[in-house]
Short mmCIF file of N, CA and C in Angstrom, two decimals:
data_model
loop_
_atom_site.label_atom_id
_atom_site.label_comp_id
_atom_site.label_asym_id
_atom_site.label_seq_id
_atom_site.Cartn_x
_atom_site.Cartn_y
_atom_site.Cartn_z
N MET A 1237 -96.97 -83.14 39.88
CA MET A 1237 -97.17 -81.96 40.53
C MET A 1237 -96.80 -80.72 39.84
N LYS A 1238 -97.46 -79.71 39.91
CA LYS A 1238 -97.24 -78.46 39.11
C LYS A 1238 -96.04 -77.65 39.70
N ILE A 1239 -95.26 -76.99 38.86
CA ILE A 1239 -94.17 -76.05 39.44
C ILE A 1239 -94.82 -74.82 39.84
N LYS A 1240 -94.58 -74.45 41.05
CA LYS A 1240 -95.12 -73.29 41.66
C LYS A 1240 -94.19 -72.12 41.38
N VAL A 1241 -94.72 -71.03 40.93
CA VAL A 1241 -93.84 -69.87 40.39
C VAL A 1241 -94.42 -68.61 41.13
N LEU A 1242 -93.35 -67.84 41.60
CA LEU A 1242 -93.70 -66.46 42.16
C LEU A 1242 -93.13 -65.55 41.37
N ILE A 1243 -93.79 -64.48 40.82
CA ILE A 1243 -93.45 -63.44 39.98
C ILE A 1243 -93.06 -62.18 40.64
N VAL A 1244 -91.85 -61.69 40.49
CA VAL A 1244 -91.53 -60.44 41.16
C VAL A 1244 -91.02 -59.43 40.09
N ASP A 1245 -91.95 -58.37 39.93
CA ASP A 1245 -91.65 -57.32 39.02
C ASP A 1245 -92.45 -56.18 39.35
N ASP A 1246 -91.80 -54.94 39.20
CA ASP A 1246 -92.49 -53.72 39.55
C ASP A 1246 -93.61 -53.31 38.41
N SER A 1247 -93.56 -53.80 37.34
CA SER A 1247 -94.43 -53.53 36.31
C SER A 1247 -95.64 -54.21 36.28
N ALA A 1248 -96.86 -53.60 36.55
CA ALA A 1248 -98.20 -54.33 36.65
C ALA A 1248 -98.32 -55.05 35.24
N LEU A 1249 -98.04 -54.35 34.26
CA LEU A 1249 -98.25 -54.99 32.90
C LEU A 1249 -97.39 -56.34 32.76
N ILE A 1250 -96.19 -56.16 33.12
CA ILE A 1250 -95.29 -57.37 33.04
C ILE A 1250 -95.77 -58.54 33.93
N ARG A 1251 -96.16 -58.23 35.19
CA ARG A 1251 -96.79 -59.13 35.98
C ARG A 1251 -97.92 -59.87 35.51
N SER A 1252 -98.85 -59.12 34.80
CA SER A 1252 -99.90 -59.59 34.07
C SER A 1252 -99.58 -60.49 32.97
N VAL A 1253 -98.73 -60.17 32.09
CA VAL A 1253 -98.28 -61.01 31.02
C VAL A 1253 -97.71 -62.35 31.42
N MET A 1254 -96.77 -62.23 32.54
CA MET A 1254 -96.09 -63.35 33.05
C MET A 1254 -97.15 -64.31 33.81
N ARG A 1255 -98.10 -63.70 34.35
CA ARG A 1255 -99.15 -64.46 35.07
C ARG A 1255 -99.97 -65.28 34.09
N GLU A 1256 -100.31 -64.69 32.84
CA GLU A 1256 -101.06 -65.36 31.68
C GLU A 1256 -100.16 -66.43 31.12
N ILE A 1257 -98.84 -66.08 30.90
CA ILE A 1257 -98.05 -66.99 30.19
C ILE A 1257 -97.91 -68.28 31.07
N ILE A 1258 -97.57 -68.15 32.42
CA ILE A 1258 -97.21 -69.19 33.31
C ILE A 1258 -98.52 -69.96 33.50
N GLY A 1259 -99.56 -69.21 33.67
CA GLY A 1259 -100.96 -69.88 34.02
C GLY A 1259 -101.40 -70.69 32.82
N ASN A 1260 -101.05 -70.44 31.57
CA ASN A 1260 -101.36 -71.33 30.44
C ASN A 1260 -100.52 -72.48 30.29
N GLN A 1261 -99.59 -72.74 31.11
CA GLN A 1261 -98.79 -73.94 31.00
C GLN A 1261 -99.44 -75.04 31.96
N PRO A 1262 -99.67 -76.15 31.38
CA PRO A 1262 -100.37 -77.37 32.11
C PRO A 1262 -99.55 -77.59 33.38
N ASP A 1263 -98.23 -77.54 33.30
CA ASP A 1263 -97.36 -78.01 34.51
C ASP A 1263 -96.93 -76.93 35.43
N MET A 1264 -97.45 -75.81 35.26
CA MET A 1264 -97.19 -74.59 36.24
C MET A 1264 -98.31 -73.90 36.77
N GLU A 1265 -98.00 -73.21 37.93
CA GLU A 1265 -99.07 -72.43 38.49
C GLU A 1265 -98.55 -71.33 39.17
N VAL A 1266 -98.91 -70.11 39.09
CA VAL A 1266 -98.63 -68.90 39.75
C VAL A 1266 -99.18 -68.89 41.13
N VAL A 1267 -98.22 -68.91 42.11
CA VAL A 1267 -98.56 -68.95 43.51
C VAL A 1267 -98.68 -67.55 44.16
N GLY A 1268 -98.14 -66.61 43.42
CA GLY A 1268 -98.16 -65.30 43.87
C GLY A 1268 -97.45 -64.26 42.95
N VAL A 1269 -97.68 -62.99 43.05
CA VAL A 1269 -97.03 -61.90 42.46
C VAL A 1269 -96.68 -60.90 43.31
N ALA A 1270 -95.54 -60.28 43.10
CA ALA A 1270 -95.03 -59.19 43.89
C ALA A 1270 -94.50 -58.05 43.20
N PRO A 1271 -94.89 -56.80 43.60
CA PRO A 1271 -94.18 -55.60 42.95
C PRO A 1271 -92.76 -55.21 43.38
N ASP A 1272 -92.39 -55.86 44.39
CA ASP A 1272 -90.97 -55.68 44.91
C ASP A 1272 -90.43 -56.76 45.80
N PRO A 1273 -89.13 -56.73 46.04
CA PRO A 1273 -88.59 -57.86 46.84
C PRO A 1273 -89.08 -57.91 48.36
N ILE A 1274 -89.45 -56.78 48.83
CA ILE A 1274 -89.95 -56.81 50.21
C ILE A 1274 -91.30 -57.63 50.34
N ILE A 1275 -92.11 -57.48 49.47
CA ILE A 1275 -93.43 -58.19 49.43
C ILE A 1275 -93.16 -59.69 49.16
N ALA A 1276 -92.10 -59.76 48.06
CA ALA A 1276 -91.81 -61.01 47.59
C ALA A 1276 -91.33 -61.96 48.81
N ARG A 1277 -90.53 -61.27 49.78
CA ARG A 1277 -89.92 -62.05 50.80
C ARG A 1277 -91.04 -62.65 51.74
N GLU A 1278 -92.10 -61.87 51.87
CA GLU A 1278 -93.24 -62.47 52.63
C GLU A 1278 -93.99 -63.57 52.00
N LEU A 1279 -94.14 -63.28 50.60
CA LEU A 1279 -94.78 -64.30 49.71
C LEU A 1279 -93.97 -65.71 49.66
N ILE A 1280 -92.69 -65.52 49.56
CA ILE A 1280 -91.83 -66.60 49.63
C ILE A 1280 -92.16 -67.53 50.84
N LYS A 1281 -92.27 -66.88 52.05
CA LYS A 1281 -92.58 -67.55 53.29
C LYS A 1281 -93.90 -68.30 53.24
N GLN A 1282 -94.92 -67.58 52.66
CA GLN A 1282 -96.22 -67.98 52.63
C GLN A 1282 -96.45 -69.13 51.57
N THR A 1283 -95.85 -68.99 50.42
CA THR A 1283 -96.14 -69.98 49.31
C THR A 1283 -95.21 -71.03 48.97
N ASN A 1284 -93.98 -70.85 49.38
CA ASN A 1284 -92.90 -71.81 49.18
C ASN A 1284 -92.86 -72.18 47.72
N PRO A 1285 -92.50 -71.18 46.87
CA PRO A 1285 -92.49 -71.41 45.40
C PRO A 1285 -91.30 -72.39 45.11
N ASP A 1286 -91.55 -73.02 43.82
CA ASP A 1286 -90.28 -73.82 43.28
C ASP A 1286 -89.39 -72.99 42.57
N VAL A 1287 -89.79 -71.97 41.85
CA VAL A 1287 -89.12 -71.06 41.13
C VAL A 1287 -89.56 -69.62 41.20
N LEU A 1288 -88.63 -68.56 41.21
CA LEU A 1288 -88.86 -67.30 41.34
C LEU A 1288 -88.59 -66.61 39.96
N THR A 1289 -89.44 -65.77 39.41
CA THR A 1289 -89.11 -64.85 38.36
C THR A 1289 -88.68 -63.56 38.85
N LEU A 1290 -87.60 -62.93 38.52
CA LEU A 1290 -87.11 -61.77 39.37
C LEU A 1290 -86.71 -60.78 38.29
N ASP A 1291 -87.24 -59.49 38.39
CA ASP A 1291 -86.77 -58.41 37.62
C ASP A 1291 -85.56 -57.80 38.23
N VAL A 1292 -84.89 -57.02 37.55
CA VAL A 1292 -83.52 -56.31 38.06
C VAL A 1292 -83.94 -55.02 38.76
N GLU A 1293 -84.47 -54.06 38.02
CA GLU A 1293 -84.69 -52.74 38.62
C GLU A 1293 -86.07 -52.71 39.25
N MET A 1294 -86.10 -52.47 40.58
CA MET A 1294 -87.39 -52.37 41.22
C MET A 1294 -87.23 -51.44 42.29
N PRO A 1295 -88.24 -50.85 42.87
CA PRO A 1295 -88.24 -49.85 43.91
C PRO A 1295 -88.07 -50.66 45.27
N ARG A 1296 -87.61 -49.97 46.31
CA ARG A 1296 -87.32 -50.50 47.59
C ARG A 1296 -86.19 -51.43 47.80
N MET A 1297 -85.74 -52.21 46.73
CA MET A 1297 -84.67 -52.96 46.81
C MET A 1297 -84.25 -53.38 45.45
N ASP A 1298 -83.04 -53.39 44.97
CA ASP A 1298 -82.57 -53.73 43.72
C ASP A 1298 -82.70 -55.40 43.51
N GLY A 1299 -83.12 -55.87 42.43
CA GLY A 1299 -83.30 -57.33 42.05
C GLY A 1299 -81.96 -58.02 42.51
N LEU A 1300 -80.82 -57.51 42.20
CA LEU A 1300 -79.57 -58.26 42.29
C LEU A 1300 -79.23 -58.27 43.79
N ASP A 1301 -79.61 -57.17 44.49
CA ASP A 1301 -79.34 -57.36 46.14
C ASP A 1301 -80.24 -58.28 46.58
N PHE A 1302 -81.45 -58.34 46.13
CA PHE A 1302 -82.45 -59.37 46.66
C PHE A 1302 -81.83 -60.75 46.36
N LEU A 1303 -81.43 -60.91 45.09
CA LEU A 1303 -80.89 -62.26 44.63
C LEU A 1303 -79.74 -62.73 45.55
N GLU A 1304 -78.80 -61.82 45.82
CA GLU A 1304 -77.72 -62.20 46.61
C GLU A 1304 -78.22 -62.63 48.04
N LYS A 1305 -79.09 -62.00 48.68
CA LYS A 1305 -79.58 -62.24 50.00
C LYS A 1305 -80.43 -63.58 50.00
N LEU A 1306 -81.23 -63.74 48.98
CA LEU A 1306 -82.02 -64.88 48.70
C LEU A 1306 -81.13 -66.08 48.75
N MET A 1307 -80.07 -66.11 47.92
CA MET A 1307 -79.18 -67.19 47.69
C MET A 1307 -78.33 -67.47 48.94
N ARG A 1308 -78.21 -66.73 49.86
CA ARG A 1308 -77.44 -66.78 51.13
C ARG A 1308 -78.42 -67.36 52.04
N LEU A 1309 -79.68 -66.87 52.13
CA LEU A 1309 -80.61 -67.28 53.33
C LEU A 1309 -81.63 -68.27 52.91
N ARG A 1310 -82.05 -68.31 51.69
CA ARG A 1310 -83.15 -69.23 51.36
C ARG A 1310 -82.94 -69.57 49.86
N PRO A 1311 -81.87 -70.37 49.46
CA PRO A 1311 -81.61 -70.51 48.09
C PRO A 1311 -82.74 -71.27 47.30
N MET A 1312 -83.04 -70.84 46.13
CA MET A 1312 -84.02 -71.29 45.37
C MET A 1312 -83.68 -71.04 43.88
N PRO A 1313 -84.25 -71.81 42.93
CA PRO A 1313 -84.08 -71.50 41.46
C PRO A 1313 -84.81 -70.04 41.13
N VAL A 1314 -83.93 -69.28 40.45
CA VAL A 1314 -84.40 -67.98 40.11
C VAL A 1314 -84.15 -67.82 38.55
N VAL A 1315 -85.20 -67.22 37.78
CA VAL A 1315 -85.00 -66.84 36.42
C VAL A 1315 -85.12 -65.38 36.34
N MET A 1316 -84.18 -64.65 35.95
CA MET A 1316 -84.04 -63.17 35.80
C MET A 1316 -85.02 -62.89 34.67
N VAL A 1317 -85.89 -61.83 34.74
CA VAL A 1317 -86.67 -61.37 33.73
C VAL A 1317 -86.63 -59.93 33.70
N SER A 1318 -85.81 -59.37 32.75
CA SER A 1318 -85.59 -57.91 32.74
C SER A 1318 -85.22 -57.33 31.49
N SER A 1319 -85.58 -56.05 31.36
CA SER A 1319 -85.13 -55.32 30.00
C SER A 1319 -83.60 -55.10 30.06
N LEU A 1320 -82.96 -55.36 31.35
CA LEU A 1320 -81.53 -55.23 31.44
C LEU A 1320 -80.73 -56.46 31.17
N THR A 1321 -81.42 -57.56 31.17
CA THR A 1321 -80.64 -58.85 31.07
C THR A 1321 -80.47 -59.26 29.58
N GLU A 1322 -79.67 -58.52 28.84
CA GLU A 1322 -79.21 -58.86 27.56
C GLU A 1322 -77.98 -59.89 27.59
N ARG A 1323 -78.03 -60.79 26.74
CA ARG A 1323 -76.85 -61.76 26.72
C ARG A 1323 -75.49 -60.98 26.70
N GLY A 1324 -74.71 -61.41 27.73
CA GLY A 1324 -73.29 -60.78 27.81
C GLY A 1324 -73.23 -59.46 28.62
N SER A 1325 -74.34 -58.93 29.03
CA SER A 1325 -74.29 -57.75 29.77
C SER A 1325 -73.71 -57.94 31.20
N GLU A 1326 -73.20 -56.98 31.74
CA GLU A 1326 -72.54 -56.93 33.18
C GLU A 1326 -73.53 -57.45 34.16
N ILE A 1327 -74.76 -56.88 34.04
CA ILE A 1327 -75.80 -57.22 34.96
C ILE A 1327 -76.32 -58.78 34.90
N THR A 1328 -76.32 -59.25 33.73
CA THR A 1328 -76.72 -60.59 33.48
C THR A 1328 -75.67 -61.47 34.07
N LEU A 1329 -74.40 -61.25 33.83
CA LEU A 1329 -73.30 -61.94 34.31
C LEU A 1329 -73.17 -61.99 35.76
N ARG A 1330 -73.50 -60.84 36.44
CA ARG A 1330 -73.59 -60.83 37.83
C ARG A 1330 -74.74 -61.65 38.41
N ALA A 1331 -75.91 -61.54 37.83
CA ALA A 1331 -76.99 -62.35 38.16
C ALA A 1331 -76.82 -63.86 38.22
N LEU A 1332 -76.11 -64.23 37.07
CA LEU A 1332 -75.68 -65.73 37.06
C LEU A 1332 -74.68 -66.05 38.08
N GLU A 1333 -73.60 -65.11 38.34
CA GLU A 1333 -72.78 -65.38 39.30
C GLU A 1333 -73.27 -65.45 40.69
N LEU A 1334 -74.36 -64.62 40.98
CA LEU A 1334 -75.00 -64.64 42.41
C LEU A 1334 -75.90 -65.85 42.40
N GLY A 1335 -76.21 -66.73 41.43
CA GLY A 1335 -76.91 -67.82 41.57
C GLY A 1335 -78.19 -68.06 40.72
N ALA A 1336 -78.65 -67.10 39.93
CA ALA A 1336 -79.69 -67.14 39.05
C ALA A 1336 -79.38 -68.31 38.12
N ILE A 1337 -80.47 -69.04 37.75
CA ILE A 1337 -80.35 -70.18 36.81
C ILE A 1337 -80.26 -69.78 35.32
N ASP A 1338 -81.12 -68.80 35.03
CA ASP A 1338 -81.12 -68.45 33.67
C ASP A 1338 -81.67 -66.92 33.67
N PHE A 1339 -81.71 -66.41 32.41
CA PHE A 1339 -82.29 -65.03 32.19
C PHE A 1339 -83.16 -64.97 30.94
N VAL A 1340 -84.05 -64.03 30.87
CA VAL A 1340 -84.75 -63.84 29.62
C VAL A 1340 -85.10 -62.22 29.69
N THR A 1341 -85.05 -61.70 28.43
CA THR A 1341 -85.47 -60.25 28.40
C THR A 1341 -86.90 -60.17 28.40
N LYS A 1342 -87.32 -59.03 28.91
CA LYS A 1342 -88.86 -58.72 28.91
C LYS A 1342 -89.27 -58.59 27.58
N PRO A 1343 -90.51 -59.07 27.38
CA PRO A 1343 -91.02 -59.02 25.99
C PRO A 1343 -91.32 -57.64 25.44
N LYS A 1344 -91.31 -57.29 24.25
CA LYS A 1344 -91.75 -56.06 23.69
C LYS A 1344 -93.25 -56.12 23.56
N ILE A 1345 -93.92 -55.59 24.54
CA ILE A 1345 -95.38 -55.72 24.62
C ILE A 1345 -96.07 -55.22 23.34
N SER A 1346 -95.57 -54.36 22.54
CA SER A 1346 -96.21 -53.82 21.47
C SER A 1346 -96.29 -54.87 20.21
N ILE A 1347 -95.36 -55.86 20.34
CA ILE A 1347 -95.14 -56.85 19.24
C ILE A 1347 -95.86 -58.19 19.67
N GLN A 1348 -97.07 -58.45 19.22
CA GLN A 1348 -97.76 -59.50 19.43
C GLN A 1348 -97.31 -60.89 18.75
N SER A 1349 -96.76 -60.63 17.60
CA SER A 1349 -96.40 -61.85 16.75
C SER A 1349 -95.50 -62.79 17.46
N GLY A 1350 -94.58 -62.22 18.21
CA GLY A 1350 -93.55 -63.10 18.88
C GLY A 1350 -94.04 -63.58 20.30
N MET A 1351 -95.17 -63.27 20.75
CA MET A 1351 -95.61 -63.59 22.07
C MET A 1351 -95.61 -65.16 22.39
N GLN A 1352 -96.16 -65.91 21.46
CA GLN A 1352 -96.17 -67.30 21.75
C GLN A 1352 -94.74 -68.00 21.80
N GLU A 1353 -93.81 -67.40 20.99
CA GLU A 1353 -92.45 -67.97 21.02
C GLU A 1353 -91.92 -67.49 22.25
N TYR A 1354 -92.18 -66.30 22.82
CA TYR A 1354 -91.66 -65.83 23.97
C TYR A 1354 -92.18 -66.56 25.13
N ALA A 1355 -93.50 -66.78 25.14
CA ALA A 1355 -94.12 -67.55 26.20
C ALA A 1355 -93.54 -69.09 26.23
N ASP A 1356 -93.25 -69.65 25.23
CA ASP A 1356 -92.67 -70.95 25.16
C ASP A 1356 -91.18 -70.85 25.71
N MET A 1357 -90.51 -69.87 25.48
CA MET A 1357 -89.12 -69.67 25.99
C MET A 1357 -89.11 -69.58 27.46
N ILE A 1358 -90.03 -68.66 28.02
CA ILE A 1358 -90.15 -68.57 29.45
C ILE A 1358 -90.56 -69.84 30.09
N ALA A 1359 -91.43 -70.47 29.63
CA ALA A 1359 -91.94 -71.76 30.13
C ALA A 1359 -90.84 -72.77 30.26
N ASP A 1360 -90.03 -72.81 29.12
CA ASP A 1360 -88.94 -73.79 29.12
C ASP A 1360 -87.79 -73.48 30.11
N LYS A 1361 -87.59 -72.11 30.29
CA LYS A 1361 -86.44 -71.73 31.36
C LYS A 1361 -87.03 -71.97 32.73
N ILE A 1362 -88.28 -71.83 32.99
CA ILE A 1362 -88.88 -72.11 34.35
C ILE A 1362 -88.84 -73.53 34.57
N ARG A 1363 -89.05 -74.31 33.57
CA ARG A 1363 -89.05 -75.85 33.82
C ARG A 1363 -87.58 -76.21 34.16
N ALA A 1364 -86.64 -75.68 33.46
CA ALA A 1364 -85.12 -75.96 33.72
C ALA A 1364 -84.75 -75.53 35.05
N ALA A 1365 -85.29 -74.42 35.45
CA ALA A 1365 -84.93 -73.87 36.80
C ALA A 1365 -85.57 -74.68 37.88
N ALA A 1366 -86.66 -75.26 37.63
CA ALA A 1366 -87.28 -76.01 38.74
C ALA A 1366 -86.62 -77.38 39.02
N LYS A 1367 -85.72 -77.82 38.06
CA LYS A 1367 -85.00 -78.95 38.19
C LYS A 1367 -83.61 -78.70 38.64
N ALA A 1368 -83.32 -77.44 38.84
CA ALA A 1368 -81.92 -77.10 39.38
C ALA A 1368 -81.66 -77.36 40.90
N ARG A 1369 -80.64 -77.72 41.23
CA ARG A 1369 -80.20 -77.93 42.71
C ARG A 1369 -79.45 -76.72 43.11
N VAL A 1370 -80.04 -75.83 43.79
CA VAL A 1370 -79.54 -74.47 44.31
C VAL A 1370 -79.02 -74.70 45.77
N ARG A 1371 -77.83 -74.15 46.00
CA ARG A 1371 -77.29 -74.15 47.36
C ARG A 1371 -77.05 -72.79 47.86
N ALA A 1372 -76.90 -72.67 49.12
CA ALA A 1372 -76.66 -71.29 49.68
C ALA A 1372 -75.32 -70.79 49.18
N ARG A 1373 -75.27 -69.52 49.07
CA ARG A 1373 -74.05 -68.84 48.49
C ARG A 1373 -73.47 -68.07 49.72
N PRO A 1374 -72.05 -68.09 49.84
CA PRO A 1374 -71.51 -67.26 50.84
C PRO A 1374 -71.76 -65.85 50.65
N SER A 1375 -71.80 -65.01 51.76
CA SER A 1375 -72.06 -63.48 51.53
C SER A 1375 -70.84 -63.05 50.82
N ARG A 1376 -71.08 -61.74 50.27
CA ARG A 1376 -69.90 -61.09 49.58
C ARG A 1376 -68.79 -60.79 50.59
N SER A 1377 -69.16 -60.45 51.80
CA SER A 1377 -68.17 -60.15 52.85
C SER A 1377 -67.41 -61.40 53.31
N ALA A 1378 -67.76 -62.60 52.85
CA ALA A 1378 -67.10 -63.80 53.36
C ALA A 1378 -65.89 -63.98 52.54
N GLY A 1379 -65.67 -63.35 51.60
CA GLY A 1379 -64.47 -63.41 50.72
C GLY A 1379 -64.61 -64.08 49.42
N ARG A 1380 -63.72 -63.93 48.58
CA ARG A 1380 -63.96 -64.47 47.13
C ARG A 1380 -62.97 -65.51 46.87
N THR A 1381 -62.29 -66.09 47.94
CA THR A 1381 -61.26 -67.04 47.60
C THR A 1381 -61.85 -68.49 47.37
N SER A 1382 -63.00 -68.85 47.87
CA SER A 1382 -63.61 -69.97 47.59
C SER A 1382 -64.60 -69.90 46.45
N THR A 1383 -64.61 -70.89 45.59
CA THR A 1383 -65.43 -70.99 44.35
C THR A 1383 -66.60 -71.89 44.55
N SER A 1384 -66.61 -72.57 45.50
CA SER A 1384 -67.75 -73.52 45.76
C SER A 1384 -68.72 -72.84 46.72
N PRO A 1385 -70.05 -73.19 46.45
CA PRO A 1385 -71.07 -72.59 47.34
C PRO A 1385 -70.99 -73.22 48.68
N SER A 1386 -71.56 -72.38 49.66
CA SER A 1386 -71.49 -72.89 51.01
C SER A 1386 -72.42 -74.14 51.23
N SER A 1387 -71.84 -75.04 51.95
CA SER A 1387 -72.59 -76.40 52.22
C SER A 1387 -73.51 -76.29 53.33
N SER A 1388 -73.39 -75.27 54.22
CA SER A 1388 -74.48 -75.04 55.25
C SER A 1388 -75.69 -74.54 54.71
N THR A 1389 -76.72 -74.75 55.38
CA THR A 1389 -78.14 -74.23 55.12
C THR A 1389 -78.43 -73.32 56.10
N ALA A 1390 -78.75 -72.11 55.74
CA ALA A 1390 -79.11 -70.98 56.73
C ALA A 1390 -80.70 -71.28 56.88
N ASN A 1391 -81.07 -70.85 58.16
CA ASN A 1391 -82.50 -70.87 58.59
C ASN A 1391 -82.92 -69.40 58.67
N GLY A 1392 -82.76 -68.57 57.68
CA GLY A 1392 -82.93 -67.22 57.79
C GLY A 1392 -84.35 -66.88 57.39
N PRO A 1393 -84.65 -65.53 57.15
CA PRO A 1393 -86.13 -65.11 57.10
C PRO A 1393 -86.67 -65.60 55.70
N TYR A 1394 -85.83 -66.03 54.81
CA TYR A 1394 -86.43 -66.47 53.54
C TYR A 1394 -86.85 -67.85 53.52
N ARG A 1395 -86.47 -68.64 54.60
CA ARG A 1395 -86.78 -70.10 54.48
C ARG A 1395 -88.19 -70.27 54.71
N ALA A 1396 -88.88 -70.88 53.72
CA ALA A 1396 -90.32 -71.00 53.87
C ALA A 1396 -90.74 -72.47 54.14
N GLY A 1397 -89.87 -73.33 54.38
CA GLY A 1397 -90.18 -74.71 54.71
C GLY A 1397 -89.31 -75.53 53.70
N SER A 1398 -89.30 -76.92 53.85
CA SER A 1398 -88.49 -77.75 53.15
C SER A 1398 -89.09 -77.86 51.78
N ARG A 1399 -88.37 -78.00 50.76
CA ARG A 1399 -88.76 -78.29 49.30
C ARG A 1399 -88.95 -79.74 49.09
N GLN A 1400 -89.96 -80.09 48.46
CA GLN A 1400 -90.29 -81.54 48.22
C GLN A 1400 -89.70 -81.82 46.93
#
């Protein structure tokens, strides 16, 4: 069965590049694309993706805020795809802390030579994320004394059905 991927990015160009990269993988399919987290929330309910690719900087809601809500209400594997997710950066570490499985920087669109290598890297990260076991995260206001994820499953607005 193919890995169902939902792409969330405010850049139409990046959405197009990601759709092409993922669509060219024999074991993956793009089930939707969203320009912001508000639209992504509805698409998650409709398409029940296996993996979400998520940008950090977007209109209407920041990607990290969305990630935090998603992990609390409808946990699922997320790969961050952003110009801000450089290895070791504060934003990348925060995304991983909130529950993202991995990160990848956005491609430099003007450089075609490295696109196949970039496509392979994204595909590998999505495959790894699809195998991850993601659990609900306690809200930030629940305190930081516990280091283990919440064991309860929320039936919030992000729940799109049970994952197979």
